[in-house]
């Protein structure tokens, strides 16, 4: 009796019925409760209404007995129906006990709780919105319920709640976002489906601007995009597609910078759909936001560059990545090359762009490039919180180019031997572009980049080598290289004063490097401190990698002659080889350079310059080449033939009798004879007609004939000399003609005696070196004999 009095105003029969195990009896009790509450509403008796709800909650819904809990749930639903529009005043008391029953172990009870809440929400409609978060939280749990009936009931409630949110303009989006951000990382398929369905609903409501909070949920959306369920992936893909449409429509309200690093992470995902979607978003971000994305360039490049080497299986990703790469490259402008931004008269925004991108793949102690996965990035929350709300439209946004980070990423990718050819080419294109647009800042990194650029010359791809040479040529020729406090003497050992390296200057090349665009040719005849350093290191590389010299040496030097000034290249290499300690390498290198000089179409202007020796510069070049060419006697003679120094050629051949004639030596003479028959020496063969004025040419050729054994080359040269006309027959017809020697008075300024002495000196060193090598080769045998 005491218990019955405690539960007043509920009648004892109602109490018994609510505790009954039969649903029908509990339903009858609920109708009685509904009638009772209606009377209290009519009397405006709020205290009794609260008391009834409290009894149903504490004594029934939260009871230890399952039947009592079922009775309490149906009773609370009846109260809500009786209250009607006034139920909003008691929603907290009505909802909380029902939501508690969502966690009940009994699936039937969870279903009744879902049914009760449906009735409560249906009556209250928009009044439930202040309690939306707790309702959403409860529903998200029921969405993953293993019982199909419970799940079906929760779906009905879910649809009702969506209708209420859609038709209302009082939804508290700000209060909901933290819960959404938390729940979006659920791994349960049904919970994910539930989350995506709500995002789609909220995104479709005109009065709700979910785009403002996209940075909060974008990472979670990309996580869901990788779900195993095709249906969920499709739903997520649709949601992301809708967001991207909104971004394109309203770029001015998009917080591009806050989402940049999220995209960087997912552009490296192992899942193809995630990677492709993120890459498409990145493409749109770069094109819509422009220079706002520039501070994140190092992270973007870390994500994009590896994709450029994908095969046809990932063709779509590769194509989008290529667009991203090209678009990002276009954002770098000459204004980024200002030496000291603080001194520039441009007005920076009140909230300056961060100096470093959020993603820091370059900050690895090992110096190796990071693997393309999420673990390679550390998010800087302080940077994430800095929103760039204004996209880059027609006006230019002043942001800082993080050149250090970009260069480190490019450097890491060049060091990574596992990356594909197209990625290596893209890296080199980036370096070339940066040297063109921001030469002064880039020269701060040249000392660290130089070694890897030289090593890249050993790449297996000709296209990679070509791009690498373009970068090296730009470094060696850029006027910005003169401003960094370097000099050739710092970059290499002192050069001999007697050989001055000629540097021709053109007025067109004296303009500022900042104005130099991609459309300009990298070929410039100017030379900076890195030119001589480049030549020294290139020869060192040829010396240490003889296979590189054999297979790619001519290719590399010929391309450099197109990119740079051929005269400078040959002059500087000859200058360096003059002091080469490895005499065998010096001889091989001189032979290679001589072959290039005599046979390459790219060097036709240089051959013409040397042919006549009309200018002081050409004579200076001849003397410089001659001194190094002395490392190889036959190439020295060929240089004399090229420059029409026939008497000197004859004098040199006379000295060949004192040299150690080897098979290699005779082979080179054989090759020279073959060259004489080539188009390059057409003028030389025609000069054989002028016997009177070219006696030393004929003597020199007879000297070569006498050196040769009776081989095919001997027969070839012999037949050629048999065609030389009798001077007696030509005397009357051509007696008034002057010879070549008289037409070249300037060549008489060359000290040929000193050149011969130099030749003797160099050949003596070679003889001594050969004997030393032979002695070292014989020593082991001698030890065995002894």
XYZ file of C-alpha atoms in Angstrom:
786
model
C 0.000 0.000 0.000
C 2.875 2.334 0.775
C 4.325 1.733 -2.679
C 0.976 2.462 -4.234
C 0.714 5.734 -2.292
C 4.272 6.694 -3.354
C 3.279 6.302 -7.016
C 0.241 8.549 -6.816
C -1.327 10.165 -8.795
C -1.003 6.905 -10.803
C -3.818 4.501 -9.806
C -2.752 1.074 -8.439
C -4.360 -0.625 -11.431
C -2.271 1.491 -13.780
C 0.873 0.661 -11.843
C 0.098 -3.075 -12.022
C -0.647 -2.875 -15.723
C 2.614 -1.000 -16.466
C 4.548 -3.795 -14.772
C 2.722 -6.517 -16.645
C 4.601 -8.695 -19.104
C 1.836 -8.438 -21.709
C 2.084 -5.545 -24.162
C -1.712 -5.126 -24.410
C -2.060 -4.482 -20.679
C 0.809 -1.990 -20.732
C -0.890 -0.239 -23.650
C -4.160 0.074 -21.671
C -2.175 1.616 -18.799
C -0.562 4.059 -21.221
C -3.982 5.246 -22.391
C -4.967 5.864 -18.757
C -1.771 7.887 -18.246
C -2.489 9.889 -21.383
C -6.013 10.680 -20.041
C -4.611 11.672 -16.650
C -1.970 13.977 -18.096
C -4.514 15.637 -20.393
C -6.530 16.549 -17.259
C -3.415 18.047 -15.643
C -2.720 20.041 -18.816
C -6.271 21.359 -18.791
C -5.795 22.375 -15.137
C -2.332 23.821 -15.948
C -0.993 21.647 -13.114
C 2.679 21.527 -14.075
C 3.840 20.113 -10.770
C 1.696 17.023 -11.161
C 2.796 16.611 -14.782
C 6.448 16.679 -13.686
C 5.664 14.242 -10.888
C 4.060 11.764 -13.287
C 7.040 11.998 -15.664
C 9.449 11.546 -12.738
C 7.607 8.424 -11.519
C 7.566 6.919 -15.012
C 11.251 7.683 -15.392
C 12.700 6.703 -12.016
C 10.348 3.891 -10.947
C 9.740 2.329 -14.338
C 12.025 3.312 -17.255
C 15.156 3.133 -15.099
C 13.941 0.086 -13.094
C 15.903 -3.123 -12.748
C 12.953 -5.158 -14.065
C 12.607 -5.372 -17.861
C 8.782 -5.346 -17.884
C 8.748 -2.257 -15.676
C 11.173 -0.547 -18.081
C 8.898 -1.376 -21.000
C 5.961 0.071 -19.085
C 7.898 3.214 -18.293
C 8.803 3.766 -21.942
C 5.229 3.463 -23.206
C 4.060 5.663 -20.319
C 6.548 8.431 -21.230
C 5.386 8.278 -24.857
C 1.784 8.603 -23.644
C 2.731 11.670 -21.576
C 4.269 13.300 -24.649
C 1.147 12.638 -26.735
C -1.040 14.112 -23.989
C 1.151 17.169 -23.649
C 1.027 17.930 -27.381
C 2.673 21.240 -28.203
C 3.515 21.728 -24.503
C 5.804 18.670 -24.576
C 8.674 21.021 -25.429
C 8.599 22.224 -21.799
C 9.386 18.713 -20.512
C 11.600 17.298 -23.279
C 14.741 16.883 -21.175
C 12.829 14.810 -18.584
C 11.084 12.808 -21.324
C 14.130 12.110 -23.526
C 16.873 11.238 -21.029
C 15.391 8.017 -19.587
C 14.444 6.834 -23.088
C 17.992 7.403 -24.373
C 19.339 5.454 -21.395
C 17.286 2.466 -22.557
C 19.070 2.651 -25.943
C 21.968 0.912 -24.172
C 19.830 -1.908 -22.732
C 21.066 -5.444 -23.313
C 17.551 -6.588 -24.309
C 16.957 -5.896 -28.005
C 13.166 -5.800 -27.490
C 13.635 -3.081 -24.919
C 15.884 -1.107 -27.245
C 13.160 -1.354 -29.879
C 10.501 -0.049 -27.452
C 12.827 2.800 -26.499
C 13.181 3.677 -30.188
C 9.411 3.555 -30.599
C 8.853 5.743 -27.536
C 11.357 8.341 -28.699
C 9.741 8.389 -32.160
C 6.403 9.324 -30.565
C 8.023 11.966 -28.362
C 9.860 13.568 -31.303
C 6.827 13.361 -33.580
C 4.801 15.397 -31.137
C 7.511 17.907 -30.227
C 8.797 18.482 -33.804
C 11.033 21.565 -33.880
C 11.132 21.778 -30.080
C 13.554 18.824 -30.027
C 16.295 20.756 -31.907
C 17.918 22.114 -28.705
C 18.354 18.453 -27.739
C 19.561 17.404 -31.205
C 23.087 16.401 -30.137
C 21.918 13.842 -27.559
C 19.366 12.475 -30.017
C 22.006 12.238 -32.759
C 24.405 10.548 -30.374
C 21.806 7.961 -29.424
C 20.754 7.364 -33.020
C 24.345 6.916 -34.188
C 24.644 4.018 -31.746
C 21.363 2.421 -32.843
C 22.437 2.707 -36.501
C 25.031 0.019 -35.790
C 22.644 -2.160 -33.714
C 22.918 -5.876 -34.565
C 19.147 -6.429 -34.216
C 17.317 -5.772 -37.517
C 14.113 -4.641 -35.759
C 15.973 -2.089 -33.679
C 17.837 -0.883 -36.752
C 14.564 -0.575 -38.673
C 13.014 1.413 -35.830
C 16.010 3.706 -35.606
C 15.757 4.377 -39.352
C 12.176 5.564 -38.953
C 13.220 7.878 -36.131
C 16.191 9.032 -38.178
C 13.999 9.985 -41.147
C 11.636 11.881 -38.845
C 14.507 13.832 -37.310
C 15.895 14.648 -40.766
C 12.501 16.006 -41.830
C 12.392 18.229 -38.757
C 15.916 19.572 -39.383
C 15.192 20.146 -43.072
C 12.045 22.169 -42.446
C 13.504 24.199 -39.582
C 15.688 27.297 -39.705
C 16.832 27.046 -36.094
C 19.325 24.208 -36.357
C 22.416 24.805 -34.185
C 25.173 23.857 -36.615
C 27.953 25.352 -34.464
C 26.979 23.172 -31.522
C 26.603 20.078 -33.703
C 29.972 20.209 -35.529
C 32.139 18.967 -32.577
C 29.929 15.878 -32.263
C 29.969 15.288 -36.012
C 33.768 15.677 -36.069
C 34.041 13.053 -33.332
C 31.591 10.546 -34.770
C 32.881 10.797 -38.338
C 35.920 8.703 -37.368
C 33.793 5.657 -36.504
C 34.978 2.450 -38.170
C 31.556 0.793 -38.102
C 29.966 0.596 -41.559
C 26.425 1.412 -40.372
C 27.605 4.300 -38.243
C 29.535 5.641 -41.240
C 26.467 5.294 -43.446
C 24.441 7.151 -40.815
C 27.017 9.971 -40.647
C 27.223 10.377 -44.438
C 23.434 10.426 -44.758
C 23.255 13.286 -42.256
C 26.011 15.228 -43.993
C 24.123 14.914 -47.279
C 20.940 16.178 -45.600
C 22.627 19.130 -43.902
C 24.485 19.999 -47.120
C 21.169 20.142 -49.010
C 19.487 22.561 -46.591
C 19.796 26.123 -48.011
C 19.844 27.783 -44.575
C 22.673 25.565 -43.317
C 26.154 26.495 -44.576
C 28.141 23.355 -43.895
C 30.921 24.588 -46.193
C 32.210 26.870 -43.426
C 32.910 23.810 -41.279
C 34.262 21.561 -44.024
C 37.842 21.726 -42.636
C 36.485 20.068 -39.468
C 35.109 17.015 -41.248
C 37.073 16.736 -44.508
C 39.665 14.336 -43.114
C 36.936 12.063 -41.736
C 35.132 12.075 -45.078
C 38.267 10.883 -46.853
C 38.629 8.156 -44.223
C 35.079 6.960 -44.914
C 35.797 7.057 -48.657
C 38.088 4.089 -48.080
C 35.337 1.923 -46.562
C 35.006 -1.673 -47.764
C 31.324 -1.191 -48.615
C 30.733 0.003 -52.186
C 27.477 1.651 -51.112
C 29.164 3.718 -48.413
C 32.027 4.661 -50.736
C 29.496 5.812 -53.319
C 27.551 7.859 -50.750
C 30.763 9.483 -49.545
C 31.835 10.162 -53.111
C 28.522 11.932 -53.731
C 28.908 13.993 -50.553
C 32.437 15.068 -51.503
C 31.225 15.836 -55.022
C 28.512 18.118 -53.654
C 31.012 19.936 -51.481
C 33.329 20.428 -54.448
C 30.464 21.898 -56.474
C 29.781 24.354 -53.656
C 33.466 25.263 -53.486
C 33.513 26.049 -57.203
C 30.354 28.167 -56.856
C 31.512 30.106 -53.788
C 35.321 30.140 -53.721
C 35.379 33.420 -51.792
C 33.947 31.721 -48.690
C 36.203 28.660 -48.773
C 38.964 28.158 -46.204
C 41.428 26.693 -48.686
C 44.489 26.957 -46.457
C 42.852 25.060 -43.591
C 42.180 22.088 -45.854
C 45.419 22.139 -47.883
C 47.351 19.815 -45.638
C 44.423 17.398 -45.278
C 44.478 16.988 -49.049
C 48.266 16.582 -49.042
C 47.878 13.623 -46.681
C 45.160 11.890 -48.686
C 46.887 12.531 -52.015
C 49.374 9.937 -50.746
C 46.767 7.335 -49.777
C 47.223 3.725 -50.841
C 43.549 3.534 -51.819
C 43.138 4.605 -55.465
C 39.723 6.227 -54.991
C 40.912 8.304 -52.025
C 44.062 9.339 -53.849
C 42.265 10.264 -57.080
C 39.543 12.214 -55.240
C 42.066 14.083 -53.090
C 44.167 14.845 -56.167
C 41.109 16.225 -57.993
C 40.368 18.425 -54.991
C 43.995 19.570 -54.939
C 43.787 20.483 -58.617
C 40.705 22.628 -57.981
C 42.233 24.210 -54.876
C 45.388 25.269 -56.729
C 43.393 26.678 -59.621
C 40.784 28.438 -57.439
C 42.939 29.634 -54.537
C 46.088 30.415 -56.516
C 48.963 31.715 -54.412
C 47.089 30.968 -51.184
C 48.337 27.406 -51.749
C 51.949 28.461 -52.211
C 53.020 28.053 -48.540
C 52.024 24.377 -48.823
C 54.074 23.730 -51.954
C 56.574 21.370 -50.328
C 53.809 19.104 -49.021
C 51.928 19.238 -52.312
C 55.063 18.305 -54.252
C 55.771 15.419 -51.882
C 52.321 14.075 -52.683
C 52.189 14.878 -56.394
C 55.673 14.092 -57.724
C 55.615 10.280 -57.170
C 52.273 10.076 -59.020
C 53.851 11.391 -62.220
C 55.616 8.044 -62.705
C 52.469 5.907 -62.357
C 51.761 3.425 -65.139
C 48.541 3.079 -67.136
C 46.827 1.263 -64.275
C 46.694 4.605 -62.460
C 46.495 6.796 -65.530
C 43.717 9.027 -64.122
C 45.694 9.846 -60.978
C 48.800 10.528 -63.049
C 46.966 12.955 -65.345
C 45.411 14.933 -62.477
C 48.747 14.993 -60.619
C 50.392 16.406 -63.728
C 47.836 19.248 -63.874
C 48.437 19.952 -60.162
C 52.167 20.061 -60.743
C 51.918 22.393 -63.734
C 49.430 24.704 -62.003
C 51.550 24.927 -58.864
C 54.644 25.732 -60.914
C 52.854 28.674 -62.529
C 52.246 30.223 -59.098
C 55.968 30.949 -58.647
C 56.651 34.445 -59.984
C 59.764 36.668 -60.245
C 58.512 38.766 -57.310
C 59.211 35.742 -55.096
C 62.914 36.400 -55.651
C 63.029 39.514 -53.454
C 66.144 39.216 -51.318
C 64.634 40.801 -48.220
C 60.858 40.798 -48.078
C 60.795 43.227 -45.152
C 62.387 45.938 -47.278
C 59.988 45.600 -50.172
C 57.359 48.322 -50.718
C 54.537 45.786 -51.070
C 51.824 45.688 -48.404
C 51.458 42.327 -46.743
C 48.142 41.152 -45.254
C 47.519 41.670 -41.541
C 47.581 37.911 -41.059
C 50.756 36.904 -42.946
C 51.035 33.555 -44.600
C 53.022 30.976 -42.650
C 56.696 30.681 -43.464
C 56.461 26.912 -43.614
C 53.765 24.605 -44.946
C 51.861 22.468 -42.513
C 53.323 19.282 -43.877
C 57.013 18.943 -43.243
C 58.238 15.972 -45.237
C 61.557 17.701 -45.662
C 62.276 17.740 -41.934
C 63.775 14.287 -41.832
C 67.136 13.818 -40.229
C 68.224 11.189 -42.697
C 67.712 13.448 -45.694
C 65.757 10.742 -47.529
C 62.396 11.358 -49.135
C 59.425 10.236 -47.114
C 57.288 7.282 -48.124
C 53.898 8.274 -49.489
C 51.722 7.571 -46.453
C 49.996 9.521 -43.775
C 52.628 8.873 -41.136
C 55.113 11.076 -42.956
C 53.358 14.292 -41.952
C 53.051 16.266 -38.755
C 50.159 18.695 -38.608
C 50.928 22.113 -37.264
C 47.692 23.093 -35.540
C 48.690 26.741 -35.263
C 49.025 26.922 -39.023
C 45.802 24.998 -39.541
C 43.954 27.626 -37.549
C 45.112 30.390 -39.858
C 42.397 30.578 -42.494
C 42.875 32.163 -45.862
C 39.317 33.131 -46.591
C 40.063 35.048 -49.794
C 40.930 33.063 -52.900
C 43.313 34.270 -55.535
C 41.177 35.749 -58.273
C 42.306 38.670 -60.371
C 44.183 40.297 -57.517
C 47.490 38.855 -56.350
C 47.655 37.719 -52.758
C 51.004 38.337 -51.109
C 52.196 35.079 -49.586
C 55.655 33.815 -48.808
C 57.226 31.194 -51.031
C 58.791 28.572 -48.790
C 61.701 27.945 -51.135
C 63.776 26.072 -48.544
C 61.050 23.457 -48.081
C 60.508 23.051 -51.821
C 64.213 22.609 -52.514
C 64.536 20.023 -49.746
C 61.657 17.999 -51.206
C 63.146 18.189 -54.710
C 66.568 17.253 -53.356
C 65.110 14.249 -51.489
C 63.392 13.012 -54.634
C 66.594 13.286 -56.659
C 68.432 11.272 -54.007
C 65.746 8.569 -54.035
C 66.927 6.012 -56.588
C 63.566 4.213 -56.562
C 61.546 7.060 -58.101
C 60.437 6.842 -61.714
C 61.869 8.641 -64.707
C 58.944 11.063 -65.121
C 59.251 12.108 -61.484
C 62.967 12.793 -61.906
C 62.240 14.860 -65.010
C 59.557 16.817 -63.131
C 61.974 17.505 -60.255
C 64.574 18.841 -62.688
C 61.936 20.966 -64.442
C 61.046 22.434 -61.067
C 64.663 23.236 -60.286
C 65.117 24.859 -63.691
C 61.902 26.856 -63.241
C 63.010 28.059 -59.793
C 66.419 29.093 -61.126
C 64.652 31.090 -63.845
C 62.040 32.735 -61.606
C 63.924 33.048 -58.307
C 67.632 32.860 -59.192
C 68.987 34.863 -56.282
C 67.208 32.774 -53.653
C 68.005 29.548 -55.482
C 71.739 30.272 -55.535
C 71.703 29.952 -51.740
C 70.944 26.261 -52.293
C 73.306 25.642 -55.194
C 76.193 24.287 -53.113
C 73.932 21.584 -51.654
C 72.215 20.794 -54.977
C 75.357 20.747 -57.094
C 76.640 17.252 -56.102
C 73.339 15.477 -56.753
C 72.883 17.301 -60.055
C 76.307 16.066 -61.121
C 75.464 12.514 -60.036
C 72.251 12.679 -62.057
C 74.392 12.905 -65.202
C 74.889 9.153 -64.743
C 71.142 8.540 -65.081
C 70.076 5.799 -67.467
C 67.584 8.086 -69.226
C 68.768 10.521 -71.908
C 65.761 12.746 -71.215
C 66.691 13.021 -67.539
C 70.271 13.900 -68.473
C 69.050 16.582 -70.889
C 66.938 18.230 -68.178
C 69.788 17.908 -65.711
C 72.135 19.636 -68.142
C 69.624 22.446 -68.572
C 69.625 23.044 -64.814
C 73.423 22.889 -64.594
C 73.766 25.203 -67.596
C 71.396 27.715 -66.017
C 73.401 27.585 -62.777
C 76.641 28.093 -64.670
C 75.367 30.973 -66.788
C 72.943 32.891 -64.560
C 74.063 36.433 -63.702
C 72.663 35.801 -60.205
C 75.635 33.495 -59.624
C 77.916 36.535 -59.610
C 76.220 38.080 -56.609
C 76.748 35.339 -54.097
C 80.333 36.195 -53.178
C 81.894 33.269 -55.010
C 84.672 33.415 -57.517
C 86.281 30.781 -59.723
C 89.310 30.841 -57.439
C 87.076 29.794 -54.529
C 85.434 27.057 -56.505
C 88.626 25.528 -57.808
C 92.383 25.676 -57.677
C 94.079 28.814 -59.023
C 94.323 28.926 -62.783
C 97.596 29.672 -64.570
C 98.005 33.347 -65.340
C 99.368 32.744 -68.822
C 96.059 31.353 -70.063
C 93.223 33.825 -69.746
C 89.728 32.412 -70.053
C 87.882 34.507 -72.601
C 84.334 35.420 -71.662
C 82.400 37.076 -74.495
C 79.566 39.330 -73.283
C 76.457 40.267 -75.219
C 74.385 43.312 -74.385
C 71.210 41.264 -74.531
C 72.473 39.141 -71.678
C 73.150 41.996 -69.283
C 69.504 42.382 -68.278
C 68.292 41.428 -64.828
C 67.887 37.730 -64.197
C 64.507 38.364 -62.691
C 63.072 39.293 -66.065
C 64.255 36.080 -67.625
C 61.297 33.864 -68.366
C 60.788 30.263 -69.320
C 60.514 31.246 -72.949
C 64.139 32.405 -72.945
C 66.862 30.038 -74.049
C 69.173 28.879 -71.246
C 72.105 29.362 -73.584
C 74.075 32.435 -72.546
C 77.713 33.247 -73.203
C 78.053 34.839 -69.776
C 79.914 32.914 -67.129
C 79.614 33.021 -63.346
C 81.522 31.499 -60.467
C 79.813 28.137 -60.928
C 80.803 27.711 -64.580
C 84.431 26.869 -63.855
C 83.399 24.791 -60.838
C 80.981 22.884 -63.071
C 83.679 22.170 -65.664
C 86.105 20.926 -62.982
C 83.522 18.630 -61.390
C 82.299 17.342 -64.745
C 85.846 16.314 -65.682
C 86.307 14.740 -62.246
C 83.143 12.727 -62.838
C 84.402 11.587 -66.232
C 87.691 10.626 -64.582
C 86.045 8.564 -61.826
C 83.384 7.066 -64.121
C 85.131 6.049 -67.327
C 82.011 4.219 -68.482
C 80.092 7.504 -68.301
C 82.763 9.137 -70.445
C 82.634 6.309 -72.982
C 78.850 6.028 -73.249
C 77.610 9.554 -72.567
C 80.656 11.832 -72.604
C 80.214 13.090 -76.168
C 76.440 13.420 -75.699
C 76.843 15.510 -72.532
C 79.505 17.830 -73.962
C 77.611 18.360 -77.220
C 74.438 19.283 -75.326
C 76.397 21.683 -73.133
C 77.757 23.333 -76.259
C 74.150 24.006 -77.286
C 73.118 25.251 -73.841
C 76.219 27.300 -73.083
C 78.989 28.949 -75.066
C 81.060 26.275 -76.838
C 84.214 28.413 -76.789
C 83.971 28.804 -73.006
C 83.479 25.066 -72.546
C 86.465 24.027 -74.650
C 88.641 26.826 -73.297
C 87.920 25.994 -69.655
C 88.219 22.208 -70.098
C 91.532 22.626 -71.885
C 92.656 24.919 -69.104
C 91.746 22.342 -66.438
C 93.227 19.377 -68.313
C 96.503 21.244 -68.568
C 97.021 20.520 -64.864
C 95.471 17.023 -64.815
C 97.679 14.631 -62.845
C 96.167 11.489 -64.352
C 97.923 11.714 -67.716
C 96.165 8.707 -69.194
C 92.771 10.249 -68.460
C 93.988 13.592 -69.821
C 94.961 11.899 -73.089
C 91.589 10.094 -73.330
C 89.655 13.255 -72.518
C 91.583 15.323 -75.043
C 90.893 12.683 -77.684
C 87.161 12.822 -76.837
C 87.053 16.628 -76.976
C 88.980 16.649 -80.253
C 86.577 14.157 -81.836
C 83.627 16.318 -80.750
C 85.336 19.447 -82.053
C 86.032 17.893 -85.455
C 82.783 15.997 -86.013
C 79.865 17.684 -84.220
C 77.541 19.863 -86.256
C 76.913 21.944 -83.110
C 80.551 23.114 -83.222
C 80.584 24.331 -86.824
C 80.927 28.032 -85.760
C 83.803 27.184 -83.415
C 85.601 25.215 -86.138
C 85.274 28.187 -88.476
C 86.669 30.473 -85.804
C 89.705 28.219 -85.332
C 90.146 27.584 -89.032
C 91.316 31.103 -89.852
C 92.737 32.363 -86.491
C 91.908 35.904 -87.562
C 91.023 37.315 -84.128
C 93.096 37.528 -80.920
C 90.376 35.471 -79.218
C 90.671 32.640 -81.729
C 94.470 32.608 -81.426
C 94.172 32.631 -77.646
C 91.769 29.680 -77.842
C 94.114 27.802 -80.200
C 97.048 28.239 -77.810
C 94.955 27.107 -74.844
C 93.665 24.027 -76.701
C 97.110 23.236 -78.066
C 98.722 23.106 -74.627
C 96.193 20.517 -73.430
C 95.982 18.699 -76.759
C 99.688 17.946 -76.295
C 98.523 15.135 -73.980
C 97.714 13.288 -77.215
C 100.201 13.735 -80.108
C 97.819 12.750 -82.918
C 95.037 15.093 -81.705
C 97.633 17.870 -81.599
C 98.402 17.277 -85.274
C 94.686 17.223 -86.110
C 94.278 20.581 -84.313
C 97.095 21.975 -86.457
C 95.354 20.662 -89.591
C 92.087 22.264 -88.455
C 93.804 25.625 -87.840
C 95.893 25.363 -91.074
C 99.142 25.375 -89.117
C 100.696 22.955 -91.610
C 104.345 23.756 -90.954
C 103.821 23.210 -87.237
C 102.002 19.972 -87.992
C 105.022 18.856 -90.054
C 107.380 19.828 -87.209
C 105.293 17.778 -84.767
C 105.262 14.723 -87.042
C 109.039 14.959 -87.315
C 109.143 14.585 -83.522
C 107.008 11.447 -83.641
C 110.171 9.531 -84.461
C 111.368 10.213 -80.931
C 108.107 9.069 -79.324
C 107.180 5.610 -78.168
C 104.997 4.358 -80.999
C 102.335 1.961 -79.707
C 99.404 0.152 -81.307
C 97.041 2.749 -79.800
C 99.163 5.500 -81.317
C 98.970 3.940 -84.789
C 95.225 3.405 -84.378
C 94.792 7.122 -83.726
C 96.863 7.973 -86.824
C 94.586 5.613 -88.751
C 91.509 7.491 -87.465
C 93.067 10.842 -88.393
C 93.539 9.647 -91.963
C 89.877 8.642 -92.054
C 88.937 12.130 -90.771
C 90.984 13.814 -93.502
C 88.678 12.114 -95.993
C 85.569 13.538 -94.261
C 83.667 16.686 -95.331
C 85.160 18.652 -92.416
C 88.573 18.693 -94.093
C 87.308 19.531 -97.595
C 89.250 22.804 -97.515
C 92.434 20.939 -96.609
C 92.099 18.577 -99.556
C 91.457 21.499 -101.917
C 94.599 23.199 -100.659
C 96.589 20.262 -102.036
C 96.000 21.836 -105.428
C 98.126 24.800 -104.343
C 101.325 22.801 -104.058
C 103.650 25.793 -104.144
C 102.070 27.564 -101.157
C 101.303 24.453 -99.121
C 104.493 22.380 -99.193
C 104.299 21.630 -95.461
C 100.764 20.288 -95.789
C 101.986 17.758 -98.324
C 105.056 16.979 -96.212
C 102.880 16.485 -93.121
C 100.591 14.107 -94.986
C 103.578 12.175 -96.322
C 104.866 12.086 -92.744
C 101.616 10.425 -91.613
C 101.934 8.014 -94.559
C 105.405 7.033 -93.445
C 104.219 6.460 -89.887
C 101.490 4.030 -90.954
C 102.057 0.368 -91.634
C 100.746 -0.711 -95.037
C 97.133 -0.931 -93.978
C 93.871 0.271 -95.508
C 94.542 3.736 -94.065
C 97.976 3.683 -95.727
C 96.390 2.831 -99.075
C 93.757 5.556 -98.625
C 96.267 8.324 -97.884
C 98.649 7.063 -100.555
C 95.938 7.280 -103.210
C 95.063 10.772 -102.045
C 98.674 11.970 -102.302
C 98.990 10.423 -105.769
C 96.277 12.861 -106.845
C 98.373 15.887 -105.836
C 99.218 17.726 -109.112
C 102.739 18.269 -110.380
C 103.798 21.791 -109.296
C 105.624 22.261 -112.629
C 102.366 21.843 -114.542
C 100.519 24.346 -112.334
C 103.228 27.007 -112.175
C 102.262 28.994 -115.330
C 98.557 28.934 -114.612
C 98.685 29.729 -110.907
C 102.040 31.470 -110.566
C 100.463 34.779 -109.610
C 98.396 33.345 -106.731
C 99.460 33.864 -103.160
C 99.557 31.105 -100.593
C 97.649 30.542 -97.426
C 100.511 31.628 -95.257
C 100.624 35.109 -96.768
C 96.891 35.542 -96.177
C 97.286 34.939 -92.408
C 99.770 37.487 -91.087
C 98.019 37.466 -87.688
C 98.941 33.804 -87.122
C 102.624 34.780 -87.137
C 102.106 36.323 -83.671
C 101.888 32.814 -82.192
C 105.137 31.566 -80.629
C 105.356 28.160 -82.324
C 108.796 27.451 -80.859
C 107.380 27.727 -77.343
C 104.493 25.458 -78.341
C 106.899 22.807 -79.621
C 108.870 22.982 -76.398
C 105.633 22.551 -74.458
C 104.763 19.505 -76.603
C 108.137 17.925 -75.818
C 107.707 18.595 -72.128
C 104.209 17.037 -71.968
C 105.229 13.983 -73.981
C 108.215 13.442 -71.687
C 105.818 13.320 -68.750
C 103.636 10.800 -70.579
C 106.635 8.596 -71.355
C 107.707 8.646 -67.723
C 104.156 7.850 -66.571
C 103.874 4.910 -68.997
C 107.143 3.473 -67.739
C 105.959 3.805 -64.150
C 102.698 2.002 -64.963
C 104.599 -0.716 -66.801
C 106.978 -1.061 -63.839
C 104.078 -1.475 -61.426
C 102.520 -4.094 -63.696
C 105.754 -6.095 -63.890
C 106.589 -6.006 -60.165
C 104.376 -8.930 -59.101
C 105.912 -11.125 -61.803
C 109.426 -10.184 -60.717
C 108.646 -11.178 -57.158
C 107.499 -14.574 -58.354
C 110.697 -15.104 -60.365
C 112.910 -14.122 -57.451
